[in-house]
XYZ file of C-alpha atoms in Angstrom:
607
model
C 3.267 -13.171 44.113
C -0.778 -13.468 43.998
C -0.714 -9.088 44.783
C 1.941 -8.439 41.932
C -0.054 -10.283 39.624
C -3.897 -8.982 40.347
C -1.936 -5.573 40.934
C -0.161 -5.769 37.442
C -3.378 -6.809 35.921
C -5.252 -4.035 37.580
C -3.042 -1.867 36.001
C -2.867 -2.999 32.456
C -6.461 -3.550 32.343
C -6.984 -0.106 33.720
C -4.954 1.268 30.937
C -6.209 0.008 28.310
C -9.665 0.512 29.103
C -8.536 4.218 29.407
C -6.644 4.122 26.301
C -9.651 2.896 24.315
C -11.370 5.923 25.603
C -8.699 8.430 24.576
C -8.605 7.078 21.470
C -12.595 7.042 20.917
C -12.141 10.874 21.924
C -9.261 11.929 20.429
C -10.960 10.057 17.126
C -14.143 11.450 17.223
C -12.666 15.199 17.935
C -10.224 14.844 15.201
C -12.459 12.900 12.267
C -16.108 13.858 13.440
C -16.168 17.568 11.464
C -14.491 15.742 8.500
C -17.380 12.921 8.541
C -19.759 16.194 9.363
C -19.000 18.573 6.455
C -18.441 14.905 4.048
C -22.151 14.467 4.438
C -23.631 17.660 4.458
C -21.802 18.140 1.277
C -23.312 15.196 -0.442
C -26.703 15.925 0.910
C -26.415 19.325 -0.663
C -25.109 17.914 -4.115
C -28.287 15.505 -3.949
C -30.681 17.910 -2.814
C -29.140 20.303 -6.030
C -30.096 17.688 -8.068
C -33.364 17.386 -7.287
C -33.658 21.504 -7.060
C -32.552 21.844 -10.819
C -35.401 19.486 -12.270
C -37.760 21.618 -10.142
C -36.200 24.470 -11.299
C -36.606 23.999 -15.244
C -40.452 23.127 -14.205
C -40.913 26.787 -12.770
C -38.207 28.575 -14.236
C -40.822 31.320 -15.450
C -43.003 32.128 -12.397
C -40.908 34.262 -9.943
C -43.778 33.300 -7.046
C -42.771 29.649 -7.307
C -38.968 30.418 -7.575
C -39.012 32.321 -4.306
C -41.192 29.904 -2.875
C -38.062 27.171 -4.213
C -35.634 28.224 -2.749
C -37.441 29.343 0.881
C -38.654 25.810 1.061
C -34.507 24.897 -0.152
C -33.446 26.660 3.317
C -35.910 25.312 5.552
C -35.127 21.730 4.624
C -31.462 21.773 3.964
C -30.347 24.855 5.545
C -28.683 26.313 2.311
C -29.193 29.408 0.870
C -29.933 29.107 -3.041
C -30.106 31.096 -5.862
C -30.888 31.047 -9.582
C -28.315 33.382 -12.042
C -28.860 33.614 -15.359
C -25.851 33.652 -17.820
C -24.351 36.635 -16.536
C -24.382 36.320 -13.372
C -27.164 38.051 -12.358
C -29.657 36.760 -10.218
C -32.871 35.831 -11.820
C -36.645 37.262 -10.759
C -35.507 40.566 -9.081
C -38.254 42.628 -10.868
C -39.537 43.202 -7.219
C -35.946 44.787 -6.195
C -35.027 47.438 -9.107
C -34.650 51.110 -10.309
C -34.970 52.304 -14.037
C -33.156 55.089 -15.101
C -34.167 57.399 -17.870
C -30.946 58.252 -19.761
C -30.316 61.771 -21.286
C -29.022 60.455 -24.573
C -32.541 59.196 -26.559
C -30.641 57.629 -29.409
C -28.884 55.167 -27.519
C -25.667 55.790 -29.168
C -23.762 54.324 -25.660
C -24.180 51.150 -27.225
C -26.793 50.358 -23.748
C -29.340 49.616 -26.778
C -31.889 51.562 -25.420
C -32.395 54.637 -23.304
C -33.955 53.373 -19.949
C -31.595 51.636 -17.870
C -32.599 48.740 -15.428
C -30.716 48.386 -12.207
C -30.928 45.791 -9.746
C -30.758 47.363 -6.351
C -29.355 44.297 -4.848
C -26.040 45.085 -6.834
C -25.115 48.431 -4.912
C -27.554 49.128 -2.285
C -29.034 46.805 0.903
C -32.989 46.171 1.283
C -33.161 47.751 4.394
C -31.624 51.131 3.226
C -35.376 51.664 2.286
C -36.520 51.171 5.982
C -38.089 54.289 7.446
C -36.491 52.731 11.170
C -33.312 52.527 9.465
C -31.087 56.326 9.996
C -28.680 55.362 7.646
C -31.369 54.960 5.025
C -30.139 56.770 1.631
C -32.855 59.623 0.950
C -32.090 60.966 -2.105
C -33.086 57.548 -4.420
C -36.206 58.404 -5.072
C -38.553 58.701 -8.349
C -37.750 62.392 -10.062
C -34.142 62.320 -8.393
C -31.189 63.075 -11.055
C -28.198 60.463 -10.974
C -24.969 59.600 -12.750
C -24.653 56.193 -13.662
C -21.169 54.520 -14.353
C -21.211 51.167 -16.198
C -18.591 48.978 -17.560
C -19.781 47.475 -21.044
C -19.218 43.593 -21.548
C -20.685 41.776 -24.587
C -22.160 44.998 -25.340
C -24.473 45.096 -21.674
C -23.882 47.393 -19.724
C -22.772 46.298 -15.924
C -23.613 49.332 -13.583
C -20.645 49.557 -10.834
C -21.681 53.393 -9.167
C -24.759 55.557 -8.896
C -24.276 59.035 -7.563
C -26.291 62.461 -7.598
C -23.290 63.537 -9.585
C -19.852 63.070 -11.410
C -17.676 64.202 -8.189
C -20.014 61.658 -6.166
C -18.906 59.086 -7.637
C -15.538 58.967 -6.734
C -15.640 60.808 -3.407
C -18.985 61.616 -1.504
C -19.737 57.785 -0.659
C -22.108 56.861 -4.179
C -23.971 53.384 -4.245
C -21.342 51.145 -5.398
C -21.524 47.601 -6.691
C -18.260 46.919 -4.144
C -17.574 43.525 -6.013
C -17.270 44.575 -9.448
C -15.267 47.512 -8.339
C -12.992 45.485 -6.586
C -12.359 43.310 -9.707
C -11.527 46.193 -12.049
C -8.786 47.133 -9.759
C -7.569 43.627 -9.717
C -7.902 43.136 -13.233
C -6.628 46.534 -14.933
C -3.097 45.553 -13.474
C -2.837 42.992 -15.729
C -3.106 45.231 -18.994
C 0.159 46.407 -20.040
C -1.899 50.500 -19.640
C -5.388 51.690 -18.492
C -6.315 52.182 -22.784
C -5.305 48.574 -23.099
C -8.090 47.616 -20.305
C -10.555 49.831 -21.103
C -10.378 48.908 -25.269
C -11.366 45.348 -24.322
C -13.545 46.891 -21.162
C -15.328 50.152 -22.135
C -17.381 52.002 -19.306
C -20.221 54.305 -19.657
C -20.749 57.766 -17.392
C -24.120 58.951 -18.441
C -26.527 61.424 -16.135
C -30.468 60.318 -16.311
C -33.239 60.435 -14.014
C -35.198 58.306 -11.694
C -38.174 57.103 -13.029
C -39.717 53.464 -11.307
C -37.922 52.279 -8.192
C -39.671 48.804 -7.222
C -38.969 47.907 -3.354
C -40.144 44.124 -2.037
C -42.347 43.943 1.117
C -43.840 40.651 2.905
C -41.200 37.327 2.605
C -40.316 38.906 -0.676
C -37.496 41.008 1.772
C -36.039 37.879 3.074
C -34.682 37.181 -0.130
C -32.273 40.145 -0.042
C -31.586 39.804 3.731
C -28.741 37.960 3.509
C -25.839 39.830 2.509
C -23.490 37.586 2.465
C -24.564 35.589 0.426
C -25.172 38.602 -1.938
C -22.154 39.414 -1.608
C -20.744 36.475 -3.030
C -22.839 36.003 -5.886
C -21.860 39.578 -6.936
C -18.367 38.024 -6.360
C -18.958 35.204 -8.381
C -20.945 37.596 -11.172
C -17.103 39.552 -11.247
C -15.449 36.476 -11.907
C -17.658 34.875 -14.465
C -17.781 38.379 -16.799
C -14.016 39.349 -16.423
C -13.590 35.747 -17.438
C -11.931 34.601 -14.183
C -14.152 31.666 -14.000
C -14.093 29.072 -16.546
C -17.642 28.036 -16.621
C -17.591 25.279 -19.380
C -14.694 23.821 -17.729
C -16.644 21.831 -14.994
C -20.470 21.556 -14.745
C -19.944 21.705 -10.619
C -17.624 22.984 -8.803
C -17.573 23.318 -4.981
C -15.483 26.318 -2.879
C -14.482 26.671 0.577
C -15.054 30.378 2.040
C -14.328 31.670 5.660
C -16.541 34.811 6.928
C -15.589 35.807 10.975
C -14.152 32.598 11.742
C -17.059 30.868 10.119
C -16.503 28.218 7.290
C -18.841 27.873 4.731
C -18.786 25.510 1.473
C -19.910 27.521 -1.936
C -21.798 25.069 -4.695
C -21.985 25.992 -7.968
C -23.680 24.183 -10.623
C -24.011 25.179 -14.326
C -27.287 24.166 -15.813
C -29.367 25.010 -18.796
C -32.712 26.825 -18.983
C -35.988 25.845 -20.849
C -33.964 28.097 -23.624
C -31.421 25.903 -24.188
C -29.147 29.085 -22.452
C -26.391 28.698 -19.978
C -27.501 29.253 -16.422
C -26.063 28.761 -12.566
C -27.367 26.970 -9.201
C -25.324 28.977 -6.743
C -25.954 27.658 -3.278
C -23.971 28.133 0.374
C -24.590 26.611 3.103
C -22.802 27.093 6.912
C -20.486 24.930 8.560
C -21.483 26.310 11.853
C -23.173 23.903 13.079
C -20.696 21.298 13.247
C -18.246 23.738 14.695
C -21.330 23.858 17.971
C -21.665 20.236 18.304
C -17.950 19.526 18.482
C -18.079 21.757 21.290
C -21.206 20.061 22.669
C -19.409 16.801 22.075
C -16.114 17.986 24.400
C -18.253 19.037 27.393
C -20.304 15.973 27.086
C -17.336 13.720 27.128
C -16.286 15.411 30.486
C -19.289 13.136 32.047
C -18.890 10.092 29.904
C -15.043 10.051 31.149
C -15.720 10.631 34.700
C -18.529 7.819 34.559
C -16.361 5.714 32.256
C -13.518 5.825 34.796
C -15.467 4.333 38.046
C -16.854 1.634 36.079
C -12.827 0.869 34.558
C -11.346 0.581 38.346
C -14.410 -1.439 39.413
C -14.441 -4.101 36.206
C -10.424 -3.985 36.238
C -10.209 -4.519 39.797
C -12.702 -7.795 39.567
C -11.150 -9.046 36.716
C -7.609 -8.618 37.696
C -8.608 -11.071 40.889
C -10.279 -13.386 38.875
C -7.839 -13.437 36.361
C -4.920 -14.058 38.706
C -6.462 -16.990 40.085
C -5.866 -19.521 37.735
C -2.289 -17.981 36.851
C -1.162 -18.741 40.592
C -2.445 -22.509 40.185
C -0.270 -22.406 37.280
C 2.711 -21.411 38.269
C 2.690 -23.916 41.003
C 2.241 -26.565 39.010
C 4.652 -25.577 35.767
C 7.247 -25.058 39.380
C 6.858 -28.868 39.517
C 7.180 -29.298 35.700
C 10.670 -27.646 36.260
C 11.564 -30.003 38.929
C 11.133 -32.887 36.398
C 7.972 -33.644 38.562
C 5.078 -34.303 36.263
C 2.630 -35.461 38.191
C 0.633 -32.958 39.175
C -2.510 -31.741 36.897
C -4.080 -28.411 36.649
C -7.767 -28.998 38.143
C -10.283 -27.190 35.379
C -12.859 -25.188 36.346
C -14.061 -23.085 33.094
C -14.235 -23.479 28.926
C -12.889 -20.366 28.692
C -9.015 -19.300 27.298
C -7.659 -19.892 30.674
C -9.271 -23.203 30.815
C -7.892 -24.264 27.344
C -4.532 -22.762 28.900
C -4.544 -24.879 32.081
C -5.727 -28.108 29.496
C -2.475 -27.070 27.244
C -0.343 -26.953 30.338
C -1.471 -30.617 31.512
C -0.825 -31.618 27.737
C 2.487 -30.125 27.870
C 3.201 -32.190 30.772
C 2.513 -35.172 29.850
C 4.284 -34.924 26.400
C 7.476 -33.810 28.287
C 7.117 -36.764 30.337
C 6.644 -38.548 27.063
C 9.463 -36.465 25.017
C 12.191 -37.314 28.287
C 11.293 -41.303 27.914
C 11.638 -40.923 23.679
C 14.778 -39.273 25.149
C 15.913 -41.979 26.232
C 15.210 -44.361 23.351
C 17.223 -41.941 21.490
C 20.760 -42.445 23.457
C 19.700 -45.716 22.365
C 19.713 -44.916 18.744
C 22.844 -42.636 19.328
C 24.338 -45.925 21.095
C 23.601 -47.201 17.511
C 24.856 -44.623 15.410
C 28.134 -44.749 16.861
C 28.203 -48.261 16.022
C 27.503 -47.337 12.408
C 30.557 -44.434 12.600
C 32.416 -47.520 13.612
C 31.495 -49.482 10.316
C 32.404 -46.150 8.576
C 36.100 -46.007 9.971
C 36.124 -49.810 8.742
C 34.872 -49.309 5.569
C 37.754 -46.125 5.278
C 40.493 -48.548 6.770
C 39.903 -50.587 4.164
C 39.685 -48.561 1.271
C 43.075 -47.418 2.720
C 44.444 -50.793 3.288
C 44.026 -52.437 -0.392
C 46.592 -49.464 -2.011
C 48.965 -49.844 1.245
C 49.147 -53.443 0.545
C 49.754 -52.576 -3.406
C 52.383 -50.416 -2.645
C 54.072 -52.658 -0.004
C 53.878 -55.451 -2.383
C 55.519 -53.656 -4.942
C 58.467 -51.812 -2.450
C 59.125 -56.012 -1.393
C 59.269 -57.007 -5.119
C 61.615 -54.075 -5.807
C 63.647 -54.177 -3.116
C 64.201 -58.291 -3.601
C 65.562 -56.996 -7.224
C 62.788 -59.752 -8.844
C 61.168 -58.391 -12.121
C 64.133 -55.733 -12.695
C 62.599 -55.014 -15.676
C 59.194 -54.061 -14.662
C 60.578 -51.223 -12.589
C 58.720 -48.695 -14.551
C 55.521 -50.178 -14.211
C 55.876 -51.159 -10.008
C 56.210 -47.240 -9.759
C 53.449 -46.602 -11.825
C 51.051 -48.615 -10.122
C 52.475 -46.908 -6.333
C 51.881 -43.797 -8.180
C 48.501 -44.655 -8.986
C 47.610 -46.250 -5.762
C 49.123 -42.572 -4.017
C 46.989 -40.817 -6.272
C 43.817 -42.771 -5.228
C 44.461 -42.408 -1.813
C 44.926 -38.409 -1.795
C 41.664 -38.876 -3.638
C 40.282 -40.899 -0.861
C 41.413 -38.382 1.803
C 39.892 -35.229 -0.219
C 36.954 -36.819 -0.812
C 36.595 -37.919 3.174
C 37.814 -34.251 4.455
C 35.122 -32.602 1.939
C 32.427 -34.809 3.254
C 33.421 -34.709 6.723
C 32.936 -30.585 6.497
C 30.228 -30.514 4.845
C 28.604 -33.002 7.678
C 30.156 -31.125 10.189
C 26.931 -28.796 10.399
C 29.351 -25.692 10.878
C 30.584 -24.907 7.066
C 28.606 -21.816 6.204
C 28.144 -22.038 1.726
C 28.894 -18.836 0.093
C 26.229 -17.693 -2.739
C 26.730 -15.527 -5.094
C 25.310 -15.119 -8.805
C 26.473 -17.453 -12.166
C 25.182 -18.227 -15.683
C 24.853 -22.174 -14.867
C 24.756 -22.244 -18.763
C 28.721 -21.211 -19.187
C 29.582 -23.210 -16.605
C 28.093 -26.252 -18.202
C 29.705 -25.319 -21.263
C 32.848 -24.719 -19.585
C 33.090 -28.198 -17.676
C 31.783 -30.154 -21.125
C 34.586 -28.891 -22.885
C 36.639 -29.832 -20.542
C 35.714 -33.413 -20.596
C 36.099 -34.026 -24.994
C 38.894 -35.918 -24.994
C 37.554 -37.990 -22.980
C 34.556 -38.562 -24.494
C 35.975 -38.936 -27.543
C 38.569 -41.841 -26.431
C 34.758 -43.793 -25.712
C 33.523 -42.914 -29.278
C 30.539 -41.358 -26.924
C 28.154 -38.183 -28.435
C 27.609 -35.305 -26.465
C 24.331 -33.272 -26.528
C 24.083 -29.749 -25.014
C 20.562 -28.035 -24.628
C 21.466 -24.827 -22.972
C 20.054 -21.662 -22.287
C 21.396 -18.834 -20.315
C 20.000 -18.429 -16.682
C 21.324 -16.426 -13.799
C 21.299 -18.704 -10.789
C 22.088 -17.809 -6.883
C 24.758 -20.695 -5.518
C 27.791 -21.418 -4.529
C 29.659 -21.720 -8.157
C 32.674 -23.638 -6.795
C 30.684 -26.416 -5.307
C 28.272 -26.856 -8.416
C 30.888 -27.148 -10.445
C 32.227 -29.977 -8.225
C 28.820 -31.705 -8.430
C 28.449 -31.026 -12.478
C 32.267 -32.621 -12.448
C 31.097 -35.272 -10.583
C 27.617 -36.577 -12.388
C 29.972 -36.224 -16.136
C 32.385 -38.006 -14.741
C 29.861 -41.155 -13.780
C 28.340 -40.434 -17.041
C 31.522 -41.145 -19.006
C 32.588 -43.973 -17.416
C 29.404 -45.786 -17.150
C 28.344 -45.136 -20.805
C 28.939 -47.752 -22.980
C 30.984 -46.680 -26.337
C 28.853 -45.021 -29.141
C 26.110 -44.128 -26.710
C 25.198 -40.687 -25.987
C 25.206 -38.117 -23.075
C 22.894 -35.440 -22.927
C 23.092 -32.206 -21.008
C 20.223 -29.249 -20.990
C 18.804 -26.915 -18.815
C 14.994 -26.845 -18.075
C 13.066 -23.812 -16.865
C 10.728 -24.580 -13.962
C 9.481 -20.991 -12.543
C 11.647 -19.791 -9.657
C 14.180 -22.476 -10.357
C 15.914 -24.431 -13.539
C 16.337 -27.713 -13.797
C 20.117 -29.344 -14.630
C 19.905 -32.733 -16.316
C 23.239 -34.771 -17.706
C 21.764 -38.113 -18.506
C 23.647 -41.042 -20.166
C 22.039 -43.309 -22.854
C 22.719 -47.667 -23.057
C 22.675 -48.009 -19.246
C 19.724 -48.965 -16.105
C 20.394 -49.331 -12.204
C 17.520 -51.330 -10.831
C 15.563 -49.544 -8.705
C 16.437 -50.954 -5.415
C 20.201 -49.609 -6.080
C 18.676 -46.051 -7.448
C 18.298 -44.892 -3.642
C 21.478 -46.438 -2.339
C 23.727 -44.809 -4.518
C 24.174 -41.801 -2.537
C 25.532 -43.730 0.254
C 29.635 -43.500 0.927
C 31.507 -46.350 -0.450
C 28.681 -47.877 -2.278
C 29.449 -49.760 -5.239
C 26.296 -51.825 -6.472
C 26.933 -53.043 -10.025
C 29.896 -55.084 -11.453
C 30.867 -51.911 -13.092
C 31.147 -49.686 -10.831
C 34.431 -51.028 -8.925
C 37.430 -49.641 -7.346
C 39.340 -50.233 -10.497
C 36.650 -47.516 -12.793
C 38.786 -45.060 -10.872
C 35.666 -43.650 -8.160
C 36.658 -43.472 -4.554
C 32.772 -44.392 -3.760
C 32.691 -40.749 -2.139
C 31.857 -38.839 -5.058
C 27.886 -39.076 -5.293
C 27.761 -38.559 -0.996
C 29.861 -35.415 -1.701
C 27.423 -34.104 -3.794
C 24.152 -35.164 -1.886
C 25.465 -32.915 0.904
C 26.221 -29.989 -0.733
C 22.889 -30.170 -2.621
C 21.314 -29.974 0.778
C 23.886 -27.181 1.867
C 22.176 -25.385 -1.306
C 18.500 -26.561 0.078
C 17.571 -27.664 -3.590
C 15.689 -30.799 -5.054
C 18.314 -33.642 -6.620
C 18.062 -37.296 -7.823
C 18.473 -39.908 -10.448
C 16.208 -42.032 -12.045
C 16.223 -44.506 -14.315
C 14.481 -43.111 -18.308
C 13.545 -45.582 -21.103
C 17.582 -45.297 -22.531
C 19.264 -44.720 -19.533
C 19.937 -42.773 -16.451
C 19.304 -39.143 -15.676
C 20.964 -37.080 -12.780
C 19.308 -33.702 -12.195
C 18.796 -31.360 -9.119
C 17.562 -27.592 -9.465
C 19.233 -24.207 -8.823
C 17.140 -20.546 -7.595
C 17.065 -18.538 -10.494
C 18.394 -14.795 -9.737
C 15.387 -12.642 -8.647
């Protein structure tokens, strides 16, 4: 017995220690990156914040924006940018290329006849590295180019530079790869090319090189990245083709996957010194948390290996000391089942198992004390049956007086005496038969509903029509006594068992009638009490003292010259309805009121 028990205990204790564990590590795998990327991306909304009052304090010195957003990365490790209302990103003088166009008049509708390009849109910074092979030689000062543009709110958006027309198209030209994309994601939507290029006109004009403006020192880091590039170009596409609705929402924040790599895209629209409409666009890498989850799975290899020796060691201690107690225990609640309560569990700590072993000795001794109570109570049984005896008295003679009545009247029929009263010898038998199949009813009813085995059907009822129903019922009656009958009704749906409230409505009219003196009144309403209603039938010109008030829902009892065997009751009528009141679990009484008596009990309303 002691093994099983420091053996199951081992076991459980064991397991659960292990199963905290799993769950710590299967929590922290699953939730961690979630908890990761939930504060880096409220860090970054802060830190925005606190970039955009900075920003509108240097807006116009290009040294101080680069330094901005350099100081941006080191501290949150987010690439930021400024973009003006187009999209384009702000302070590139040192990154550009102007283009001398061959028509001077301007008539493209460009509004001028130099041409500003900013190299970031179609070419890399390092395509002007002499290490770099791939460098492109021919953009240089003097060179001729063609320049295609598509024209939105009458500014021209360059999307390819070539040395000429058939470059552009075929001979791998500088292209702004984002805006070119777009146009052949957006012209499909146009019922024909004319359609797209009415609201989107383009320009194709040949010009010449004349300023090209290269960064050197940290200016280059600010064009190294090219993703990030790439997806303000991206973002430029959307905003001018209308894709993105930028007075919508002043933030908005997008999720973007590069080579397995996650990233979260903020954009924040703003407005400049000018009053004019311009955009915080910021992305910063998920990578991180993506390298210490990993960190985190190998480092859990150690913490479960070192986790595991301490578990057996601490289980296997407190699986001994555990069991201890439990053995003393079960030898003593052994004896307990024996009926032997003598023995007491000897306390040795303050702990749960000591208040256990203290319950266990209290236990005892309150058996001990429960088996002598026991023992009082086959008194009291010895008792009850004595008052079941007075019971079957009290019945025998209920059932005795009409016997004798109708033997009395058989001998004074059968001797021929009083010929002429014949009719009225069989009307009192037939009144004395009637009272005892009364008596009987009224004894079988109460006898099943005392039996503690009759089961009461509910179902649902508007007490209201009943009461209406059963008062009706009862006018002729009522009117014999010159009595007046108020109703106070309003419809509630109730959950009983309709059959045996109707008894007990039956029941308290039928006392109220025959205890009410003539020209008195009997009143019958409904009150509403919350999650139950009230039923009241009270008669007027009548009291029960108040010793009597309690007794009157005791069998047979007649307390008041009035109520006699003669008024009709069998003295079974009022016990009847106590018990199936208490069938129905429900509040019920009488009580005297300053002009008579009132009989209520209450009824669950229908939920």
């Amino acid at each position: 017995m002691k093994r099983s028990i420091v053996f199951k205990l081992f076991l459980l204790t064991t397991a659960l220690c292990l199963f905290i564990l799993a769950l710590v590590f299967v929590g922290q795998t699953l939730f961690f990156k979630q908890v990761y990327v939930h504060q880096k991306v409220a860090l970054v909304k802060t830190a925005l914040e606190v970039y955009e009052q900075d920003y509108l304090k240097h807006a116009g010195n290009a040294q101080s924006m680069v330094k901005l957003e350099q100081d941006f990365y080191q501290k949150q490790g987010t690439w930021i940018a400024a973009l003006d209302d187009r999209g384009n990103l702000q302070h590139t003088e040192d990154f550009q290329m102007d283009i001398l166009l061959d028509r001077p008049d301007g008539s493209s509708g460009v509004g001028g006849i130099t041409l500003t390009v900013p190299l970031y849109t179609v070419m890399k910074v390092e395509d002007f590295s002499s290490d770099n092979p791939f460098s492109i030689s021919w953009i240089e000062e003097g060179r001729r180019v063609v320049v295609e543009a598509l024209i939105i709110d009458n500014k021209p958006v360059v999307q390819r530079l070539g040395r000429n027309i058939s470059n552009l198209w075929v001979d791998n030209p500088l292209l702004n790869l984002q805006m070119v994309k777009k146009e052949y994601g957006v012209v499909p939507r146009f019922g024909n090319p004319t359609k797209y290029f009415e609201k989107f006109p383009s320009l194709l004009e040949k010009g010449t090189i004349t300023a090209i403006r290269i960064p050197d020192g940290v200016g280059v880091s600010r064009y190294s990245n090219h993703l990030f590039l790439d997806l303000i170009k991206a973002f430029q596409a959307d905003l001018l083709y209308g894709d993105y609705d930028s007075g919508a929402n002043l933030s908005s924040i997008i999720d973007y996957e590069e080579n397995h790599v996650q990233y979260k895209i903020f954009v924040n629209r703003i407005k400049d010194q000018s009053g004019k409409a311009a955009y915080l666009f910021a992305m910063t890498s998920l990578q991180p948390v993506n390298e210490a989850a990993e960190m985190m799975q190998h480092y859990y290899v150690y913490i479960i290996i070192a986790t595991l020796l301490l578990v057996l060691l601490v289980s296997f201690y407190f699986s001994r000391r555990i069991a201890r107690p439990l053995l003393r225990m079960n030898k003593t609640t052994q004896k307990m089942a024996d009926m032997d309560f003598s023995e007491k569990i000897l306390i040795t700590t303050k702990d749960e198992i000591g208040n256990l072993s203290s319950n266990i000795n209290k236990l005892s001794t309150r058996l001990h004390a429960h088996i002598s109570r026991l023992e009082e109570d086959i008194e009291k049984e010895k008792q009850l049956e004595h008052t079941r005896k007075e019971f079957i008295s009290g019945v025998s003679h209920e059932l005795k007086t009409p016997l004798s009545v109708i033997q009395s009247c058989l001998s004074i029929m059968k001797d021929g005496v009083a010929g002429h009263k014949r009719d009225y010898y069989f009307k009192a038998m037939e009144d004395e038969v009637r009272r005892m199949d009364l008596l009987i009813t009224d004894m079988l009813d109460l006898a099943k509903y005392e039996s503690g085995t009759y089961k009461m059907e509910m179902e649902s009822f508007d007490i209201a029509a009943v009461l209406e129903r059963i008062s009706g019922k009862f006018t002729s009656a009522i009117e014999s006594k010159q009595l007046q009958l108020h109703v106070h009704l309003h419809p509630f749906e109730v959950v009983a068992n309709q059959r045996r409230i109707e008894q007990v409505i039956v029941n308290f009219l039928m006392n109220a009638i025959r205890y009410t003196p003539e020209r008195q009144a009997i009143i019958v309403s409904i009150l509403d009490e919350n999650d139950t209603v009230q039923v009241c039938i009270e008669n007027k010109g009548v009291h029960i003292s108040v010793e009597q008030l309690e007794r009157l829902w005791d069998r047979f009892y007649r307390g008041e010259p009035s109520r006699q065997r003669a008024s009709g009751g069998t003295g079974l009528g009022l016990a009847i309805c106590r018990k199936i009141l208490e069938l129905h679990r429900v509040p019920y009484g009488v009580t005297n009121t300053p002009e008579g008596v009132l009989f209520y009990f209450h009824l669950h309303k229908k939920r």
